[in-house]
């Protein structure tokens, strides 16, 4: 069977070239006679894979020397707890910005370990925008500020990095990391579940400024302490080796594609094509303020919700898969991460026009 255009929010499409390379190397990685899955994480073969993945990521994102890169497990959801456990550093006051479903989860977990101040929320607009800088009421004495640059479900994305003075900024970049260049030094910590723009589920990436490591709450479990992973190069226990390897293949693919500047150009073009198709039609709608629309997750509704099922069935028959919106919002959602080729957007836009002609 040929490959489809998979618009899943995550786990999401991976670059076909990466999958083919993984397939070619599946049973015998570089003459080792072993699959990467079968290798000791401490052997020289896997160590070379791990080191190359990290150095390629550092190069792609221009990660400064004073930041550590960790390859962990537990998903972004574990970070919701690890962040307050590690970053409050004797100061229980934390600031969180609420822009939707994933912010809320981070806030709920943050409350288990700290005194959360919701410094801004856009709930009154049903999360159709992000707050302006001057609408964020920061506490200058907070231990950190947490925000979600891209809300995967709502499809709302910050078009700027909030200024937080000397207070470290912590960002859940699960659904936007690697989509464009980023000033890493504006952040205290960046984290992301891998299953959208990095690699397979099971790997969680953490990029943390080294001065923030080493002062976890008393009683923090060993595996939840960043220092454990920093001190052991993410190999305190068995790391998610295959995910780490595949992430490395994705990083190489990104470098071959022109790096993050190259991705930004393609991603902006892809997103604009899709939003234009939505905005120039009375049949499709997207509720998000045009200044805050996500490049990665594009939710949209049909004028007649009774046609949703037909839309999904007919799209699927055309090889346009996993377009159903999140169960909490309904409608459709096209997730168009780095691995979604521009032809996938063209095919979707063409299908949407044809569907509107038939049923609109
Ligand atoms: N944050 C965001 C922005 C997400 O999109 C997701 C997953 N969809 C998560 C956190 C949770 O990630 P995980 O499933 O890796 O715990």
JSON list of N, CA and C and ligand atoms in Angstrom, two decimals, residues 9-11 73-80 101-103 105-106 146 148-153 172-176 191-196 201-204 297 326 333 337, ligand 1:
[
{"chain": "A", "resi": 9, "resn": "UNK", "atom": "N", "xyz": [-2.35, 14.51, 15.03]},
{"chain": "A", "resi": 9, "resn": "UNK", "atom": "CA", "xyz": [-1.71, 15.48, 15.94]},
{"chain": "A", "resi": 9, "resn": "UNK", "atom": "C", "xyz": [-0.56, 14.85, 16.70]},
{"chain": "A", "resi": 10, "resn": "UNK", "atom": "N", "xyz": [-0.51, 13.55, 16.78]},
{"chain": "A", "resi": 10, "resn": "UNK", "atom": "CA", "xyz": [0.60, 12.89, 17.46]},
{"chain": "A", "resi": 10, "resn": "UNK", "atom": "C", "xyz": [0.13, 11.66, 18.20]},
{"chain": "A", "resi": 11, "resn": "UNK", "atom": "N", "xyz": [0.89, 10.56, 18.07]},
{"chain": "A", "resi": 11, "resn": "UNK", "atom": "CA", "xyz": [2.01, 10.39, 17.17]},
{"chain": "A", "resi": 11, "resn": "UNK", "atom": "C", "xyz": [1.64, 10.79, 15.74]},
{"chain": "A", "resi": 73, "resn": "UNK", "atom": "N", "xyz": [12.33, 9.87, 29.28]},
{"chain": "A", "resi": 73, "resn": "UNK", "atom": "CA", "xyz": [11.07, 9.17, 29.03]},
{"chain": "A", "resi": 73, "resn": "UNK", "atom": "C", "xyz": [9.96, 9.90, 29.80]},
{"chain": "A", "resi": 74, "resn": "UNK", "atom": "N", "xyz": [8.78, 9.34, 29.77]},
{"chain": "A", "resi": 74, "resn": "UNK", "atom": "CA", "xyz": [7.70, 9.88, 30.61]},
{"chain": "A", "resi": 74, "resn": "UNK", "atom": "C", "xyz": [6.81, 10.91, 29.92]},
{"chain": "A", "resi": 75, "resn": "UNK", "atom": "N", "xyz": [7.16, 11.31, 28.71]},
{"chain": "A", "resi": 75, "resn": "UNK", "atom": "CA", "xyz": [6.30, 12.24, 27.98]},
{"chain": "A", "resi": 75, "resn": "UNK", "atom": "C", "xyz": [6.35, 13.65, 28.56]},
{"chain": "A", "resi": 76, "resn": "UNK", "atom": "N", "xyz": [5.80, 14.58, 27.80]},
{"chain": "A", "resi": 76, "resn": "UNK", "atom": "CA", "xyz": [5.72, 15.96, 28.28]},
{"chain": "A", "resi": 76, "resn": "UNK", "atom": "C", "xyz": [4.92, 16.02, 29.58]},
{"chain": "A", "resi": 77, "resn": "UNK", "atom": "N", "xyz": [3.99, 15.10, 29.75]},
{"chain": "A", "resi": 77, "resn": "UNK", "atom": "CA", "xyz": [3.14, 15.13, 30.95]},
{"chain": "A", "resi": 77, "resn": "UNK", "atom": "C", "xyz": [3.95, 14.93, 32.22]},
{"chain": "A", "resi": 78, "resn": "UNK", "atom": "N", "xyz": [5.03, 14.14, 32.18]},
{"chain": "A", "resi": 78, "resn": "UNK", "atom": "CA", "xyz": [5.87, 14.00, 33.38]},
{"chain": "A", "resi": 78, "resn": "UNK", "atom": "C", "xyz": [6.59, 15.30, 33.68]},
{"chain": "A", "resi": 79, "resn": "UNK", "atom": "N", "xyz": [6.89, 16.06, 32.64]},
{"chain": "A", "resi": 79, "resn": "UNK", "atom": "CA", "xyz": [7.56, 17.34, 32.85]},
{"chain": "A", "resi": 79, "resn": "UNK", "atom": "C", "xyz": [6.67, 18.30, 33.65]},
{"chain": "A", "resi": 80, "resn": "UNK", "atom": "N", "xyz": [5.35, 18.15, 33.48]},
{"chain": "A", "resi": 80, "resn": "UNK", "atom": "CA", "xyz": [4.45, 19.04, 34.23]},
{"chain": "A", "resi": 80, "resn": "UNK", "atom": "C", "xyz": [4.76, 18.96, 35.74]},
{"chain": "A", "resi": 101, "resn": "UNK", "atom": "N", "xyz": [-5.91, 23.89, 26.58]},
{"chain": "A", "resi": 101, "resn": "UNK", "atom": "CA", "xyz": [-6.00, 22.58, 27.24]},
{"chain": "A", "resi": 101, "resn": "UNK", "atom": "C", "xyz": [-4.67, 22.12, 27.83]},
{"chain": "A", "resi": 102, "resn": "UNK", "atom": "N", "xyz": [-3.56, 22.34, 27.10]},
{"chain": "A", "resi": 102, "resn": "UNK", "atom": "CA", "xyz": [-2.28, 21.84, 27.62]},
{"chain": "A", "resi": 102, "resn": "UNK", "atom": "C", "xyz": [-1.73, 22.74, 28.71]},
{"chain": "A", "resi": 103, "resn": "UNK", "atom": "N", "xyz": [-1.98, 24.05, 28.59]},
{"chain": "A", "resi": 103, "resn": "UNK", "atom": "CA", "xyz": [-1.60, 24.94, 29.70]},
{"chain": "A", "resi": 103, "resn": "UNK", "atom": "C", "xyz": [-2.32, 24.50, 30.97]},
{"chain": "A", "resi": 105, "resn": "UNK", "atom": "N", "xyz": [-3.40, 21.61, 31.91]},
{"chain": "A", "resi": 105, "resn": "UNK", "atom": "CA", "xyz": [-2.83, 20.41, 32.52]},
{"chain": "A", "resi": 105, "resn": "UNK", "atom": "C", "xyz": [-1.55, 20.74, 33.26]},
{"chain": "A", "resi": 106, "resn": "UNK", "atom": "N", "xyz": [-0.73, 21.60, 32.66]},
{"chain": "A", "resi": 106, "resn": "UNK", "atom": "CA", "xyz": [0.52, 22.00, 33.32]},
{"chain": "A", "resi": 106, "resn": "UNK", "atom": "C", "xyz": [0.20, 22.75, 34.62]},
{"chain": "A", "resi": 146, "resn": "UNK", "atom": "N", "xyz": [5.80, 29.59, 33.28]},
{"chain": "A", "resi": 146, "resn": "UNK", "atom": "CA", "xyz": [5.55, 28.49, 32.35]},
{"chain": "A", "resi": 146, "resn": "UNK", "atom": "C", "xyz": [4.51, 28.91, 31.32]},
{"chain": "A", "resi": 148, "resn": "UNK", "atom": "N", "xyz": [2.80, 27.70, 27.12]},
{"chain": "A", "resi": 148, "resn": "UNK", "atom": "CA", "xyz": [2.66, 26.70, 26.06]},
{"chain": "A", "resi": 148, "resn": "UNK", "atom": "C", "xyz": [2.68, 27.46, 24.73]},
{"chain": "A", "resi": 149, "resn": "UNK", "atom": "N", "xyz": [3.86, 27.56, 24.09]},
{"chain": "A", "resi": 149, "resn": "UNK", "atom": "CA", "xyz": [3.95, 28.37, 22.86]},
{"chain": "A", "resi": 149, "resn": "UNK", "atom": "C", "xyz": [2.95, 27.96, 21.78]},
{"chain": "A", "resi": 150, "resn": "UNK", "atom": "N", "xyz": [2.63, 26.67, 21.72]},
{"chain": "A", "resi": 150, "resn": "UNK", "atom": "CA", "xyz": [1.65, 26.21, 20.72]},
{"chain": "A", "resi": 150, "resn": "UNK", "atom": "C", "xyz": [0.68, 25.23, 21.38]},
{"chain": "A", "resi": 151, "resn": "UNK", "atom": "N", "xyz": [-0.60, 25.60, 21.37]},
{"chain": "A", "resi": 151, "resn": "UNK", "atom": "CA", "xyz": [-1.63, 24.72, 21.93]},
{"chain": "A", "resi": 151, "resn": "UNK", "atom": "C", "xyz": [-2.09, 23.77, 20.83]},
{"chain": "A", "resi": 152, "resn": "UNK", "atom": "N", "xyz": [-1.75, 22.51, 20.99]},
{"chain": "A", "resi": 152, "resn": "UNK", "atom": "CA", "xyz": [-1.98, 21.50, 19.96]},
{"chain": "A", "resi": 152, "resn": "UNK", "atom": "C", "xyz": [-3.48, 21.31, 19.65]},
{"chain": "A", "resi": 153, "resn": "UNK", "atom": "N", "xyz": [-4.31, 21.45, 20.68]},
{"chain": "A", "resi": 153, "resn": "UNK", "atom": "CA", "xyz": [-5.74, 21.19, 20.48]},
{"chain": "A", "resi": 153, "resn": "UNK", "atom": "C", "xyz": [-6.43, 22.45, 19.92]},
{"chain": "A", "resi": 172, "resn": "UNK", "atom": "N", "xyz": [6.59, 24.62, 27.05]},
{"chain": "A", "resi": 172, "resn": "UNK", "atom": "CA", "xyz": [6.17, 23.31, 26.54]},
{"chain": "A", "resi": 172, "resn": "UNK", "atom": "C", "xyz": [6.09, 23.42, 25.02]},
{"chain": "A", "resi": 173, "resn": "UNK", "atom": "N", "xyz": [7.15, 22.98, 24.37]},
{"chain": "A", "resi": 173, "resn": "UNK", "atom": "CA", "xyz": [7.23, 23.11, 22.90]},
{"chain": "A", "resi": 173, "resn": "UNK", "atom": "C", "xyz": [6.86, 21.83, 22.19]},
{"chain": "A", "resi": 174, "resn": "UNK", "atom": "N", "xyz": [6.08, 20.97, 22.85]},
{"chain": "A", "resi": 174, "resn": "UNK", "atom": "CA", "xyz": [5.78, 19.65, 22.27]},
{"chain": "A", "resi": 174, "resn": "UNK", "atom": "C", "xyz": [5.36, 19.72, 20.82]},
{"chain": "A", "resi": 175, "resn": "UNK", "atom": "N", "xyz": [4.51, 20.70, 20.48]},
{"chain": "A", "resi": 175, "resn": "UNK", "atom": "CA", "xyz": [3.97, 20.69, 19.12]},
{"chain": "A", "resi": 175, "resn": "UNK", "atom": "C", "xyz": [4.52, 21.82, 18.24]},
{"chain": "A", "resi": 176, "resn": "UNK", "atom": "N", "xyz": [5.61, 22.45, 18.65]},
{"chain": "A", "resi": 176, "resn": "UNK", "atom": "CA", "xyz": [6.16, 23.49, 17.77]},
{"chain": "A", "resi": 176, "resn": "UNK", "atom": "C", "xyz": [7.68, 23.46, 17.66]},
{"chain": "A", "resi": 191, "resn": "UNK", "atom": "N", "xyz": [10.92, 22.01, 26.72]},
{"chain": "A", "resi": 191, "resn": "UNK", "atom": "CA", "xyz": [10.71, 20.56, 26.71]},
{"chain": "A", "resi": 191, "resn": "UNK", "atom": "C", "xyz": [9.67, 20.18, 25.66]},
{"chain": "A", "resi": 192, "resn": "UNK", "atom": "N", "xyz": [9.72, 18.91, 25.26]},
{"chain": "A", "resi": 192, "resn": "UNK", "atom": "CA", "xyz": [8.80, 18.46, 24.22]},
{"chain": "A", "resi": 192, "resn": "UNK", "atom": "C", "xyz": [8.71, 16.94, 24.22]},
{"chain": "A", "resi": 193, "resn": "UNK", "atom": "N", "xyz": [7.48, 16.44, 24.15]},
{"chain": "A", "resi": 193, "resn": "UNK", "atom": "CA", "xyz": [7.29, 15.04, 23.81]},
{"chain": "A", "resi": 193, "resn": "UNK", "atom": "C", "xyz": [7.71, 14.88, 22.36]},
{"chain": "A", "resi": 194, "resn": "UNK", "atom": "N", "xyz": [8.29, 13.73, 22.02]},
{"chain": "A", "resi": 194, "resn": "UNK", "atom": "CA", "xyz": [8.91, 13.61, 20.69]},
{"chain": "A", "resi": 194, "resn": "UNK", "atom": "C", "xyz": [7.92, 13.37, 19.56]},
{"chain": "A", "resi": 195, "resn": "UNK", "atom": "N", "xyz": [6.72, 12.91, 19.89]},
{"chain": "A", "resi": 195, "resn": "UNK", "atom": "CA", "xyz": [5.89, 12.24, 18.88]},
{"chain": "A", "resi": 195, "resn": "UNK", "atom": "C", "xyz": [5.23, 13.14, 17.83]},
{"chain": "A", "resi": 196, "resn": "UNK", "atom": "N", "xyz": [5.69, 14.40, 17.74]},
{"chain": "A", "resi": 196, "resn": "UNK", "atom": "CA", "xyz": [5.13, 15.28, 16.71]},
{"chain": "A", "resi": 196, "resn": "UNK", "atom": "C", "xyz": [6.23, 15.70, 15.73]},
{"chain": "A", "resi": 201, "resn": "UNK", "atom": "N", "xyz": [6.91, 8.29, 19.77]},
{"chain": "A", "resi": 201, "resn": "UNK", "atom": "CA", "xyz": [6.51, 8.46, 21.17]},
{"chain": "A", "resi": 201, "resn": "UNK", "atom": "C", "xyz": [7.43, 7.63, 22.06]},
{"chain": "A", "resi": 202, "resn": "UNK", "atom": "N", "xyz": [7.62, 8.10, 23.29]},
{"chain": "A", "resi": 202, "resn": "UNK", "atom": "CA", "xyz": [8.46, 7.37, 24.23]},
{"chain": "A", "resi": 202, "resn": "UNK", "atom": "C", "xyz": [9.72, 8.13, 24.57]},
{"chain": "A", "resi": 203, "resn": "UNK", "atom": "N", "xyz": [10.02, 9.15, 23.79]},
{"chain": "A", "resi": 203, "resn": "UNK", "atom": "CA", "xyz": [11.19, 9.99, 24.03]},
{"chain": "A", "resi": 203, "resn": "UNK", "atom": "C", "xyz": [10.69, 11.39, 24.39]},
{"chain": "A", "resi": 204, "resn": "UNK", "atom": "N", "xyz": [11.33, 11.99, 25.37]},
{"chain": "A", "resi": 204, "resn": "UNK", "atom": "CA", "xyz": [10.99, 13.35, 25.77]},
{"chain": "A", "resi": 204, "resn": "UNK", "atom": "C", "xyz": [12.27, 14.17, 25.80]},
{"chain": "A", "resi": 297, "resn": "UNK", "atom": "N", "xyz": [-0.91, 23.13, 13.91]},
{"chain": "A", "resi": 297, "resn": "UNK", "atom": "CA", "xyz": [-2.20, 22.48, 14.13]},
{"chain": "A", "resi": 297, "resn": "UNK", "atom": "C", "xyz": [-3.30, 23.43, 13.67]},
{"chain": "A", "resi": 326, "resn": "UNK", "atom": "N", "xyz": [-10.05, 17.24, 17.75]},
{"chain": "A", "resi": 326, "resn": "UNK", "atom": "CA", "xyz": [-9.94, 16.66, 19.09]},
{"chain": "A", "resi": 326, "resn": "UNK", "atom": "C", "xyz": [-11.34, 16.48, 19.67]},
{"chain": "A", "resi": 333, "resn": "UNK", "atom": "N", "xyz": [-9.21, 18.84, 12.40]},
{"chain": "A", "resi": 333, "resn": "UNK", "atom": "CA", "xyz": [-7.91, 19.44, 12.71]},
{"chain": "A", "resi": 333, "resn": "UNK", "atom": "C", "xyz": [-6.88, 18.81, 11.80]},
{"chain": "A", "resi": 337, "resn": "UNK", "atom": "N", "xyz": [2.90, 19.10, 10.71]},
{"chain": "A", "resi": 337, "resn": "UNK", "atom": "CA", "xyz": [4.25, 19.23, 11.24]},
{"chain": "A", "resi": 337, "resn": "UNK", "atom": "C", "xyz": [5.27, 19.18, 10.10]},
{"chain": "B", "resi": 1, "resn": "LIG", "atom": "N1", "xyz": [1.87, 19.37, 25.79]},
{"chain": "B", "resi": 1, "resn": "LIG", "atom": "C1", "xyz": [1.41, 19.54, 24.53]},
{"chain": "B", "resi": 1, "resn": "LIG", "atom": "C2", "xyz": [1.42, 20.90, 23.93]},
{"chain": "B", "resi": 1, "resn": "LIG", "atom": "C3", "xyz": [0.94, 18.43, 23.82]},
{"chain": "B", "resi": 1, "resn": "LIG", "atom": "O1", "xyz": [0.48, 18.57, 22.58]},
{"chain": "B", "resi": 1, "resn": "LIG", "atom": "C4", "xyz": [0.96, 17.14, 24.43]},
{"chain": "B", "resi": 1, "resn": "LIG", "atom": "C5", "xyz": [0.51, 15.89, 23.70]},
{"chain": "B", "resi": 1, "resn": "LIG", "atom": "N2", "xyz": [-0.39, 16.02, 22.72]},
{"chain": "B", "resi": 1, "resn": "LIG", "atom": "C6", "xyz": [1.43, 17.04, 25.73]},
{"chain": "B", "resi": 1, "resn": "LIG", "atom": "C7", "xyz": [1.88, 18.16, 26.37]},
{"chain": "B", "resi": 1, "resn": "LIG", "atom": "C8", "xyz": [1.46, 15.72, 26.44]},
{"chain": "B", "resi": 1, "resn": "LIG", "atom": "O2", "xyz": [2.50, 15.00, 25.91]},
{"chain": "B", "resi": 1, "resn": "LIG", "atom": "P1", "xyz": [2.79, 13.47, 26.30]},
{"chain": "B", "resi": 1, "resn": "LIG", "atom": "O3", "xyz": [1.69, 12.68, 25.70]},
{"chain": "B", "resi": 1, "resn": "LIG", "atom": "O4", "xyz": [4.13, 13.23, 25.69]},
{"chain": "B", "resi": 1, "resn": "LIG", "atom": "O5", "xyz": [2.80, 13.39, 27.79]}
]
